[in-house]
CSV table of C-alpha atoms in Angstrom, one decimal:
chain,number,residue,atom,x,y,z
A,1,UNK,CA,1.2,-1.9,-80.9
A,2,UNK,CA,3.7,0.5,-79.6
A,3,UNK,CA,6.9,-1.2,-78.2
A,4,UNK,CA,8.8,-0.3,-75.3
A,5,UNK,CA,12.6,-0.1,-75.9
A,6,UNK,CA,14.4,-0.8,-72.7
A,7,UNK,CA,17.8,0.3,-74.4
A,8,UNK,CA,16.3,3.6,-75.3
A,9,UNK,CA,14.2,4.8,-72.6
A,10,UNK,CA,11.1,7.0,-73.5
A,11,UNK,CA,8.9,9.3,-71.8
A,12,UNK,CA,5.8,7.6,-70.2
A,13,UNK,CA,2.8,9.1,-68.7
A,14,UNK,CA,0.7,7.1,-66.3
A,15,UNK,CA,-3.1,8.0,-66.2
A,16,UNK,CA,-4.2,7.1,-62.7
A,17,UNK,CA,-0.6,6.7,-61.3
A,18,UNK,CA,-1.6,6.4,-57.7
A,19,UNK,CA,-3.2,3.0,-58.0
A,20,UNK,CA,-1.6,0.0,-56.5
A,21,UNK,CA,-0.5,-1.6,-59.9
A,22,UNK,CA,0.1,1.5,-61.8
A,23,UNK,CA,2.4,2.9,-59.1
A,24,UNK,CA,4.4,-0.3,-59.1
A,25,UNK,CA,5.0,-0.1,-62.8
A,26,UNK,CA,5.9,3.6,-62.7
A,27,UNK,CA,8.5,2.9,-60.0
A,28,UNK,CA,10.0,-0.1,-62.0
A,29,UNK,CA,10.4,1.9,-65.4
A,30,UNK,CA,11.7,5.0,-63.3
A,31,UNK,CA,14.4,2.6,-62.0
A,32,UNK,CA,15.1,1.2,-65.5
A,33,UNK,CA,15.8,5.1,-66.6
A,34,UNK,CA,12.4,6.2,-68.3
A,35,UNK,CA,11.2,9.6,-67.8
A,36,UNK,CA,8.1,8.9,-66.0
A,37,UNK,CA,5.2,11.1,-64.9
A,38,UNK,CA,1.3,10.7,-64.4
A,39,UNK,CA,-1.8,11.8,-62.8
A,40,UNK,CA,-4.1,11.0,-60.1
A,41,UNK,CA,-7.4,12.5,-58.7
A,42,UNK,CA,-5.9,13.6,-55.4
A,43,UNK,CA,-2.6,13.3,-53.2
A,44,UNK,CA,-2.1,9.8,-51.3
A,45,UNK,CA,0.7,8.0,-49.5
A,46,UNK,CA,1.6,6.3,-52.8
A,47,UNK,CA,1.7,9.4,-54.9
A,48,UNK,CA,3.8,11.2,-52.4
A,49,UNK,CA,6.2,8.2,-52.3
A,50,UNK,CA,6.4,8.6,-56.0
A,51,UNK,CA,7.2,12.1,-56.0
A,52,UNK,CA,9.9,11.6,-53.4
A,53,UNK,CA,11.5,9.0,-55.9
A,54,UNK,CA,11.5,12.0,-58.6
A,55,UNK,CA,8.3,11.1,-60.4
A,56,UNK,CA,6.2,14.1,-61.6
A,57,UNK,CA,2.5,13.7,-60.4
A,58,UNK,CA,-0.2,15.9,-61.5
A,59,UNK,CA,-3.3,16.2,-59.3
A,60,UNK,CA,-6.6,16.3,-61.6
A,61,UNK,CA,-6.7,14.6,-64.9
A,62,UNK,CA,-6.5,17.4,-67.4
A,63,UNK,CA,-5.8,17.4,-71.2
A,64,UNK,CA,-3.0,20.0,-70.5
A,65,UNK,CA,-1.2,17.4,-68.7
A,66,UNK,CA,-0.5,15.6,-71.9
A,67,UNK,CA,2.4,17.6,-73.6
A,68,UNK,CA,4.7,17.1,-76.6
A,69,UNK,CA,7.2,15.6,-74.2
A,70,UNK,CA,5.1,12.6,-73.7
A,71,UNK,CA,6.1,9.4,-75.9
A,72,UNK,CA,3.5,6.8,-74.8
A,73,UNK,CA,0.3,7.2,-72.4
A,74,UNK,CA,-0.4,4.0,-70.3
A,75,UNK,CA,-4.1,3.5,-69.2
A,76,UNK,CA,-6.1,0.8,-66.8
A,77,UNK,CA,-9.4,-0.5,-67.5
A,78,UNK,CA,-10.9,2.1,-65.2
A,79,UNK,CA,-10.2,4.8,-67.4
A,80,UNK,CA,-12.9,5.7,-69.9
A,81,UNK,CA,-13.0,7.3,-73.4
A,82,UNK,CA,-14.5,10.6,-72.0
A,83,UNK,CA,-11.4,11.0,-69.5
A,84,UNK,CA,-9.8,14.2,-70.6
A,85,UNK,CA,-6.3,12.7,-70.7
A,86,UNK,CA,-7.5,9.9,-72.7
A,87,UNK,CA,-9.1,12.2,-75.4
A,88,UNK,CA,-5.9,14.4,-75.4
A,89,UNK,CA,-3.5,11.6,-75.9
A,90,UNK,CA,-6.0,10.2,-78.8
A,91,UNK,CA,-6.3,13.5,-80.4
A,92,UNK,CA,-2.5,14.0,-80.3
A,93,UNK,CA,-2.3,10.3,-81.9
A,94,UNK,CA,0.1,9.5,-79.1
A,95,UNK,CA,1.0,5.8,-78.7
A,96,UNK,CA,-1.1,4.2,-75.9
A,97,UNK,CA,-0.8,1.0,-73.9
A,98,UNK,CA,-2.9,-0.7,-71.4
A,99,UNK,CA,-1.6,-1.9,-68.0
A,100,UNK,CA,-1.5,-5.3,-69.3
A,101,UNK,CA,0.3,-4.7,-72.4
A,102,UNK,CA,2.9,-2.8,-70.7
A,103,UNK,CA,3.0,-5.7,-68.0
A,104,UNK,CA,3.6,-8.1,-70.8
A,105,UNK,CA,6.3,-6.4,-72.5
A,106,UNK,CA,8.2,-5.9,-69.2
A,107,UNK,CA,7.7,-9.7,-68.5
A,108,UNK,CA,9.7,-10.3,-71.7
A,109,UNK,CA,12.8,-8.8,-70.2
A,110,UNK,CA,12.9,-11.7,-67.6
A,111,UNK,CA,13.9,-15.3,-68.2
A,112,UNK,CA,11.5,-16.7,-65.5
A,113,UNK,CA,8.3,-14.3,-65.3
A,114,UNK,CA,5.6,-15.8,-63.1
A,115,UNK,CA,2.0,-14.8,-63.1
A,116,UNK,CA,-0.5,-15.6,-60.3
A,117,UNK,CA,-4.2,-15.7,-61.6
A,118,UNK,CA,-7.5,-16.6,-60.2
A,119,UNK,CA,-10.6,-15.0,-59.2
A,120,UNK,CA,-9.5,-14.8,-55.6
A,121,UNK,CA,-6.4,-15.0,-53.6
A,122,UNK,CA,-4.2,-13.5,-56.1
A,123,UNK,CA,-2.5,-11.0,-53.8
A,124,UNK,CA,-1.7,-13.3,-51.1
A,125,UNK,CA,-0.4,-16.1,-53.0
A,126,UNK,CA,1.7,-13.6,-54.9
A,127,UNK,CA,2.9,-12.3,-51.8
A,128,UNK,CA,3.6,-16.0,-50.4
A,129,UNK,CA,5.9,-16.9,-53.6
A,130,UNK,CA,7.4,-13.5,-53.2
A,131,UNK,CA,8.6,-14.3,-49.6
A,132,UNK,CA,9.7,-17.7,-50.7
A,133,UNK,CA,12.2,-16.2,-53.4
A,134,UNK,CA,13.3,-13.7,-50.9
A,135,UNK,CA,14.1,-16.3,-48.5
A,136,UNK,CA,16.1,-18.1,-51.1
A,137,UNK,CA,18.2,-15.0,-51.8
A,138,UNK,CA,16.9,-15.1,-55.4
A,139,UNK,CA,16.8,-11.4,-55.8
A,140,UNK,CA,13.3,-11.2,-57.5
A,141,UNK,CA,11.5,-8.4,-59.0
A,142,UNK,CA,8.0,-8.3,-57.6
A,143,UNK,CA,4.7,-6.5,-58.5
A,144,UNK,CA,2.0,-7.3,-55.9
A,145,UNK,CA,-1.6,-6.0,-55.6
A,146,UNK,CA,-1.2,-5.0,-52.0
A,147,UNK,CA,1.4,-3.7,-49.6
A,148,UNK,CA,3.9,-6.2,-48.5
A,149,UNK,CA,5.5,-5.4,-45.2
A,150,UNK,CA,8.7,-7.0,-45.8
A,151,UNK,CA,9.5,-4.9,-49.0
A,152,UNK,CA,7.8,-1.8,-47.5
A,153,UNK,CA,5.4,-1.6,-50.5
A,154,UNK,CA,3.9,-3.2,-53.5
A,155,UNK,CA,7.1,-3.2,-55.7
A,156,UNK,CA,10.5,-4.5,-55.3
A,157,UNK,CA,13.1,-4.0,-58.0
A,158,UNK,CA,15.4,-7.0,-58.1
A,159,UNK,CA,18.5,-7.8,-60.2
A,160,UNK,CA,17.8,-11.5,-61.3
A,161,UNK,CA,15.9,-13.6,-64.0
A,162,UNK,CA,12.6,-13.7,-61.7
A,163,UNK,CA,9.7,-11.6,-62.0
A,164,UNK,CA,6.6,-12.1,-60.0
A,165,UNK,CA,3.3,-10.4,-60.8
A,166,UNK,CA,-0.4,-10.7,-60.3
A,167,UNK,CA,-2.5,-11.6,-63.5
A,168,UNK,CA,-6.0,-10.1,-63.4
A,169,UNK,CA,-8.8,-11.5,-65.8
A,170,UNK,CA,-10.8,-8.3,-65.8
A,171,UNK,CA,-11.0,-6.9,-69.3
A,172,UNK,CA,-8.7,-10.0,-70.2
A,173,UNK,CA,-5.8,-8.1,-68.9
A,174,UNK,CA,-3.8,-11.2,-68.3
A,175,UNK,CA,-4.1,-12.2,-72.1
A,176,UNK,CA,-1.5,-9.7,-72.8
A,177,UNK,CA,1.2,-11.6,-70.6
A,178,UNK,CA,4.2,-13.8,-71.4
A,179,UNK,CA,4.5,-16.1,-68.2
A,180,UNK,CA,6.9,-18.9,-68.1
A,181,UNK,CA,5.0,-20.3,-64.7
A,182,UNK,CA,1.3,-19.4,-64.3
A,183,UNK,CA,-0.9,-20.1,-61.5
A,184,UNK,CA,-4.5,-20.5,-61.7
A,185,UNK,CA,-6.0,-20.4,-58.0
A,186,UNK,CA,-9.6,-20.7,-58.8
A,187,UNK,CA,-12.1,-19.8,-61.4
A,188,UNK,CA,-15.6,-18.2,-60.3
A,189,UNK,CA,-18.0,-15.8,-61.4
A,190,UNK,CA,-16.9,-12.0,-60.9
A,191,UNK,CA,-16.7,-8.9,-63.1
A,192,UNK,CA,-19.9,-9.5,-64.8
A,193,UNK,CA,-19.8,-5.8,-66.1
A,194,UNK,CA,-17.3,-7.3,-68.8
A,195,UNK,CA,-17.5,-11.1,-68.7
A,196,UNK,CA,-21.1,-12.6,-70.1
A,197,UNK,CA,-21.1,-15.5,-67.5
A,198,UNK,CA,-19.1,-18.1,-65.9
A,199,UNK,CA,-18.6,-20.0,-69.2
A,200,UNK,CA,-17.0,-16.7,-70.7
A,201,UNK,CA,-14.7,-16.5,-67.7
A,202,UNK,CA,-13.5,-20.1,-67.9
A,203,UNK,CA,-12.8,-19.4,-71.7
A,204,UNK,CA,-10.6,-16.6,-70.8
A,205,UNK,CA,-8.6,-18.7,-68.3
A,206,UNK,CA,-8.2,-21.4,-71.0
A,207,UNK,CA,-6.6,-18.7,-73.3
A,208,UNK,CA,-4.3,-17.8,-70.4
A,209,UNK,CA,-3.2,-21.3,-70.0
A,210,UNK,CA,-2.6,-21.6,-73.8
A,211,UNK,CA,0.0,-18.7,-73.5
A,212,UNK,CA,2.7,-21.0,-71.5
A,213,UNK,CA,5.3,-22.2,-73.7
A,214,UNK,CA,6.3,-25.8,-73.9
A,215,UNK,CA,9.0,-25.4,-71.5
A,216,UNK,CA,6.8,-23.6,-68.9
A,217,UNK,CA,4.6,-24.9,-66.2
A,218,UNK,CA,1.0,-24.3,-65.2
A,219,UNK,CA,0.1,-24.7,-61.5
A,220,UNK,CA,-3.7,-25.2,-61.1
A,221,UNK,CA,-6.3,-25.9,-58.4
A,222,UNK,CA,-7.4,-29.4,-59.0
A,223,UNK,CA,-10.8,-28.7,-57.6
A,224,UNK,CA,-12.0,-26.5,-60.5
A,225,UNK,CA,-14.9,-28.0,-62.0
A,226,UNK,CA,-14.2,-29.4,-65.4
A,227,UNK,CA,-10.5,-29.1,-65.0
A,228,UNK,CA,-9.5,-30.8,-68.2
A,229,UNK,CA,-11.3,-28.1,-70.2
A,230,UNK,CA,-8.8,-25.7,-68.9
A,231,UNK,CA,-5.7,-28.2,-69.1
A,232,UNK,CA,-6.2,-30.3,-72.2
A,233,UNK,CA,-3.6,-30.5,-74.8
A,234,UNK,CA,-1.4,-27.9,-73.2
A,235,UNK,CA,2.2,-28.1,-74.5
A,236,UNK,CA,3.5,-27.3,-70.8
A,237,UNK,CA,3.9,-29.2,-67.6
A,238,UNK,CA,0.9,-29.2,-65.5
A,239,UNK,CA,1.1,-29.3,-61.7
A,240,UNK,CA,-2.1,-29.6,-59.6
A,241,UNK,CA,-3.0,-28.7,-55.9
A,242,UNK,CA,-6.1,-29.0,-53.7
A,243,UNK,CA,-7.5,-32.5,-53.1
A,244,UNK,CA,-5.9,-35.8,-52.5
A,245,UNK,CA,-5.8,-36.8,-56.2
A,246,UNK,CA,-3.5,-33.8,-56.9
A,247,UNK,CA,0.1,-33.3,-57.0
A,248,UNK,CA,-0.1,-31.4,-53.7
A,249,UNK,CA,-2.7,-31.5,-51.1
A,250,UNK,CA,-3.0,-31.1,-47.2
A,251,UNK,CA,-4.3,-33.3,-44.4
A,252,UNK,CA,-4.5,-33.1,-40.7
A,253,UNK,CA,-5.3,-29.4,-40.7
A,254,UNK,CA,-5.5,-27.8,-37.1
A,255,UNK,CA,-5.6,-24.1,-35.9
A,256,UNK,CA,-3.7,-22.3,-33.2
A,257,UNK,CA,-5.3,-20.0,-30.6
A,258,UNK,CA,-5.1,-17.4,-33.7
A,259,UNK,CA,-6.7,-19.2,-36.3
A,260,UNK,CA,-3.6,-19.8,-38.2
A,261,UNK,CA,-3.4,-23.3,-39.8
A,262,UNK,CA,-0.8,-26.0,-39.6
A,263,UNK,CA,-1.1,-29.4,-41.6
A,264,UNK,CA,0.8,-32.1,-43.4
A,265,UNK,CA,1.9,-31.0,-46.9
A,266,UNK,CA,1.6,-34.0,-49.2
A,267,UNK,CA,3.6,-33.9,-52.6
A,268,UNK,CA,4.0,-36.5,-55.1
A,269,UNK,CA,7.7,-35.1,-55.4
A,270,UNK,CA,8.5,-34.7,-51.7
A,271,UNK,CA,6.5,-37.2,-49.7
A,272,UNK,CA,4.9,-35.5,-46.7
A,273,UNK,CA,5.9,-33.0,-43.9
A,274,UNK,CA,4.4,-30.9,-41.3
A,275,UNK,CA,4.1,-27.2,-42.1
A,276,UNK,CA,2.6,-24.1,-40.4
A,277,UNK,CA,1.3,-20.7,-41.4
A,278,UNK,CA,1.1,-17.2,-39.5
A,279,UNK,CA,-2.0,-16.0,-41.5
A,280,UNK,CA,-5.3,-17.4,-40.5
A,281,UNK,CA,-8.0,-19.3,-42.6
A,282,UNK,CA,-8.7,-22.5,-44.5
A,283,UNK,CA,-8.5,-20.3,-47.7
A,284,UNK,CA,-4.8,-19.9,-46.8
A,285,UNK,CA,-4.0,-23.4,-47.1
A,286,UNK,CA,-4.9,-23.7,-50.4
A,287,UNK,CA,-3.0,-20.3,-51.2
A,288,UNK,CA,0.1,-22.0,-49.6
A,289,UNK,CA,-0.3,-25.4,-51.4
A,290,UNK,CA,-0.1,-23.2,-54.8
A,291,UNK,CA,3.1,-21.6,-53.5
A,292,UNK,CA,4.6,-24.6,-51.9
A,293,UNK,CA,4.1,-26.1,-55.6
A,294,UNK,CA,5.8,-23.0,-57.3
A,295,UNK,CA,8.6,-23.2,-55.0
A,296,UNK,CA,9.2,-26.9,-55.9
A,297,UNK,CA,8.9,-25.8,-59.6
A,298,UNK,CA,11.6,-23.2,-59.0
A,299,UNK,CA,13.8,-26.0,-57.0
A,300,UNK,CA,13.6,-24.0,-54.0
A,301,UNK,CA,14.9,-26.1,-51.2
A,302,UNK,CA,11.7,-27.2,-49.0
A,303,UNK,CA,13.3,-25.9,-45.8
A,304,UNK,CA,13.5,-22.3,-47.1
A,305,UNK,CA,10.0,-22.7,-48.4
A,306,UNK,CA,8.8,-23.6,-45.0
A,307,UNK,CA,10.6,-21.0,-43.0
A,308,UNK,CA,9.3,-18.3,-45.6
A,309,UNK,CA,5.7,-19.2,-45.3
A,310,UNK,CA,6.0,-19.5,-41.6
A,311,UNK,CA,7.5,-16.0,-41.3
A,312,UNK,CA,4.9,-14.7,-43.8
A,313,UNK,CA,2.4,-12.4,-41.8
A,314,UNK,CA,0.0,-11.3,-44.3
A,315,UNK,CA,-0.3,-8.5,-46.6
A,316,UNK,CA,-2.2,-5.1,-45.9
A,317,UNK,CA,-6.0,-5.3,-46.0
A,318,UNK,CA,-6.0,-9.3,-45.9
A,319,UNK,CA,-7.2,-10.1,-42.5
A,320,UNK,CA,-5.0,-7.4,-41.3
A,321,UNK,CA,-4.9,-6.5,-37.6
A,322,UNK,CA,-5.3,-2.8,-37.0
A,323,UNK,CA,-5.4,-2.7,-33.4
A,324,UNK,CA,-7.7,-2.7,-30.6
A,325,UNK,CA,-10.1,-0.2,-28.7
A,326,UNK,CA,-11.9,-0.6,-25.5
A,327,UNK,CA,-11.1,-4.2,-25.8
A,328,UNK,CA,-12.6,-4.6,-29.2
A,329,UNK,CA,-10.1,-6.3,-31.8
A,330,UNK,CA,-10.1,-4.2,-35.2
A,331,UNK,CA,-9.5,-6.3,-38.2
A,332,UNK,CA,-9.5,-5.0,-41.9
A,333,UNK,CA,-10.2,-7.0,-44.9
A,334,UNK,CA,-10.3,-6.3,-48.7
A,335,UNK,CA,-12.9,-9.1,-49.2
A,336,UNK,CA,-15.6,-7.7,-51.9
A,337,UNK,CA,-17.1,-11.0,-53.5
A,338,UNK,CA,-19.3,-13.5,-51.6
A,339,UNK,CA,-16.5,-16.3,-51.6
A,340,UNK,CA,-13.9,-13.9,-50.2
A,341,UNK,CA,-16.4,-12.7,-47.6
A,342,UNK,CA,-17.0,-16.5,-46.5
A,343,UNK,CA,-13.6,-17.3,-46.5
A,344,UNK,CA,-12.8,-14.2,-44.3
A,345,UNK,CA,-15.6,-14.8,-42.0
A,346,UNK,CA,-14.7,-18.3,-41.5
A,347,UNK,CA,-11.3,-17.8,-40.7
A,348,UNK,CA,-12.5,-15.4,-37.9
A,349,UNK,CA,-14.4,-18.3,-36.4
A,350,UNK,CA,-11.0,-19.6,-35.1
A,351,UNK,CA,-9.9,-16.0,-34.1
A,352,UNK,CA,-10.6,-15.5,-30.3
A,353,UNK,CA,-13.8,-13.2,-29.8
A,354,UNK,CA,-16.8,-12.8,-28.2
A,355,UNK,CA,-19.3,-11.5,-31.1
A,356,UNK,CA,-18.2,-10.8,-34.6
A,357,UNK,CA,-19.3,-7.6,-36.0
A,358,UNK,CA,-18.8,-7.0,-39.9
A,359,UNK,CA,-19.0,-3.5,-41.5
A,360,UNK,CA,-19.5,-4.2,-45.2
A,361,UNK,CA,-19.1,-1.6,-48.0
A,362,UNK,CA,-20.3,-3.2,-51.1
A,363,UNK,CA,-17.9,-2.6,-54.0
A,364,UNK,CA,-19.6,-1.4,-57.6
A,365,UNK,CA,-23.1,-1.5,-58.7
A,366,UNK,CA,-22.7,-4.4,-61.0
A,367,UNK,CA,-21.4,-6.6,-58.3
A,368,UNK,CA,-24.0,-5.9,-55.8
A,369,UNK,CA,-26.8,-6.5,-58.0
A,370,UNK,CA,-25.4,-9.7,-59.6
A,371,UNK,CA,-24.7,-11.3,-56.2
A,372,UNK,CA,-27.2,-9.7,-53.8
A,373,UNK,CA,-28.6,-13.0,-52.3
A,374,UNK,CA,-25.0,-14.4,-52.1
A,375,UNK,CA,-23.8,-11.4,-50.3
A,376,UNK,CA,-26.6,-11.9,-48.0
A,377,UNK,CA,-25.7,-15.6,-47.2
A,378,UNK,CA,-22.1,-15.0,-46.8
A,379,UNK,CA,-22.4,-11.8,-44.6
A,380,UNK,CA,-24.7,-13.7,-42.4
A,381,UNK,CA,-21.8,-15.7,-41.0
A,382,UNK,CA,-21.0,-12.6,-38.9
A,383,UNK,CA,-23.0,-12.0,-35.6
A,384,UNK,CA,-24.0,-8.5,-36.6
A,385,UNK,CA,-23.7,-6.7,-39.8
A,386,UNK,CA,-23.3,-3.1,-40.6
A,387,UNK,CA,-23.6,-1.8,-44.2
A,388,UNK,CA,-22.2,1.5,-45.8
A,389,UNK,CA,-23.3,2.9,-49.2
A,390,UNK,CA,-21.8,1.1,-52.2
A,391,UNK,CA,-18.5,2.3,-53.3
A,392,UNK,CA,-18.9,2.9,-57.1
A,393,UNK,CA,-15.0,2.6,-57.9
A,394,UNK,CA,-15.3,3.1,-61.9
A,395,UNK,CA,-19.1,2.8,-62.1
A,396,UNK,CA,-22.1,5.1,-62.0
A,397,UNK,CA,-25.4,4.0,-60.6
A,398,UNK,CA,-27.4,3.0,-63.5
A,399,UNK,CA,-28.9,-0.2,-62.3
A,400,UNK,CA,-31.2,1.0,-59.4
A,401,UNK,CA,-29.4,-1.1,-56.6
A,402,UNK,CA,-28.5,0.2,-53.2
A,403,UNK,CA,-27.1,-1.1,-49.9
A,404,UNK,CA,-30.5,-1.1,-48.2
A,405,UNK,CA,-31.5,-3.9,-50.9
A,406,UNK,CA,-28.9,-5.8,-49.4
A,407,UNK,CA,-30.1,-5.1,-45.9
A,408,UNK,CA,-33.6,-6.3,-46.8
A,409,UNK,CA,-32.0,-9.7,-48.1
A,410,UNK,CA,-30.1,-10.3,-45.0
A,411,UNK,CA,-33.2,-9.4,-42.8
A,412,UNK,CA,-35.2,-11.6,-44.8
A,413,UNK,CA,-32.9,-14.4,-43.7
A,414,UNK,CA,-33.6,-13.8,-40.1
A,415,UNK,CA,-30.2,-12.1,-39.4
A,416,UNK,CA,-29.7,-8.8,-37.9
A,417,UNK,CA,-28.4,-6.0,-40.1
A,418,UNK,CA,-28.0,-2.1,-39.8
A,419,UNK,CA,-27.4,0.4,-42.6
A,420,UNK,CA,-26.2,3.9,-42.3
A,421,UNK,CA,-25.5,6.6,-45.1
A,422,UNK,CA,-22.5,7.9,-43.5
A,423,UNK,CA,-19.2,6.5,-41.8
A,424,UNK,CA,-19.9,9.1,-38.7
A,425,UNK,CA,-23.0,7.5,-38.1
A,426,UNK,CA,-21.5,3.8,-38.5
A,427,UNK,CA,-18.7,5.0,-36.2
A,428,UNK,CA,-21.1,6.3,-33.8
A,429,UNK,CA,-23.2,3.1,-33.5
A,430,UNK,CA,-20.3,0.8,-33.3
A,431,UNK,CA,-18.9,2.9,-30.4
A,432,UNK,CA,-22.1,2.4,-28.5
A,433,UNK,CA,-22.7,-1.5,-29.3
A,434,UNK,CA,-19.4,-3.0,-29.7
A,435,UNK,CA,-18.0,-4.0,-26.3
A,436,UNK,CA,-14.9,-5.5,-24.6
A,437,UNK,CA,-14.0,-9.0,-26.2
A,438,UNK,CA,-15.8,-8.4,-29.7
A,439,UNK,CA,-14.2,-8.4,-32.8
A,440,UNK,CA,-15.0,-5.9,-35.7
A,441,UNK,CA,-14.0,-6.6,-39.3
A,442,UNK,CA,-14.1,-3.5,-41.8
A,443,UNK,CA,-14.6,-5.2,-45.2
A,444,UNK,CA,-14.5,-4.2,-48.8
A,445,UNK,CA,-12.4,-2.8,-51.7
A,446,UNK,CA,-13.2,0.7,-51.3
A,447,UNK,CA,-12.5,3.1,-48.4
A,448,UNK,CA,-14.0,1.4,-45.4
A,449,UNK,CA,-10.8,0.8,-43.8
A,450,UNK,CA,-11.3,4.4,-42.5
A,451,UNK,CA,-13.9,3.3,-40.2
A,452,UNK,CA,-11.7,1.1,-38.1
A,453,UNK,CA,-8.6,3.6,-38.2
A,454,UNK,CA,-11.0,6.5,-37.2
A,455,UNK,CA,-11.9,4.4,-34.1
A,456,UNK,CA,-8.5,3.6,-33.3
A,457,UNK,CA,-7.4,7.1,-33.8
A,458,UNK,CA,-4.8,6.2,-36.2
């Protein structure tokens, strides 16, 4: 494997540089003195930001973009062998690294690399830990899978021993990491275009846990089934959170008028104390428990951790308030898995509204086909469901699945559901049917956010 030499920076080319993770890595390495360039399909706010920082971005992925000046090419799992830049790099026999391999090499430059894994909740929990480290003036380097308002982006370059990143299980990316502290928030079925089944996924998380050194620490959700299969015989310290048999758990959970939880935090190390959050939903109680556990492992004073999580007001596209139009509250959320949808819609129950509308854009054909009935059940928590076409992402439609298949499943449950093939039709339908006091959530990992933004005129 090609090894990045941080003492002698080489020229790096990122295929898909406008992605939320790739852009962060490009920015980090450019700051470290590496000549960085890359490509993306079209201009975006992210690519314009990179260009403003002196990074060359090509639009359109073409073989001629890979020149003799490039020393190493970085790819994500979304890049296929028929990609012209992928082919050109291999034809030129240029060194190539996956995004995961690059992150792993970066982690080795820090004494305290922290990796947050799990099927759901990675971005929020990474953001919570980031806020705690910032609040404690620990000057961390942060790589987040979403936009954190307090740092004005998804990347912060610090000058300390602390490095915090998300650790995604897809294509076993996280197995190339070198964490000192690792979190496993949950383990569920997802990415079945890569994994065989849940047991295959569990096996990968076990391998991830085994990456920790003897002086490291695994922070893991104690509600994970057959937990001991993940944690047995690990050389490192293991800290659990979740239920009353764990090291960290919550009791006396209440919600304010906006659905934000307050609770009593119990920890075996520090007794019990009241804490409160400024992000809604019971799922964020679990995310906060993991973050509080990390704070204690890092010896951050509890008062600083409490204040940081009270001040944390979310990450873009995580139950993000977008605005109000005609008395209709517009929220946007990244949820694209049935468990995430359930968590978001249950969080909305505690938020003031008359009728709850959910505009859902399924993400990938594989995921839609695998969880058709589960999607139907979770979406039925909304009063009214509106479906957009499937967002293909990295896939092509070879499975014969369509949003109308999901509509039929929801209707079979006796629940109202509407499908429209274009965003314009969806927007017109919402304008005619949403009324003062309703809440509208645009939901999905694609570009469904545009619907709410168009209605708001932003």
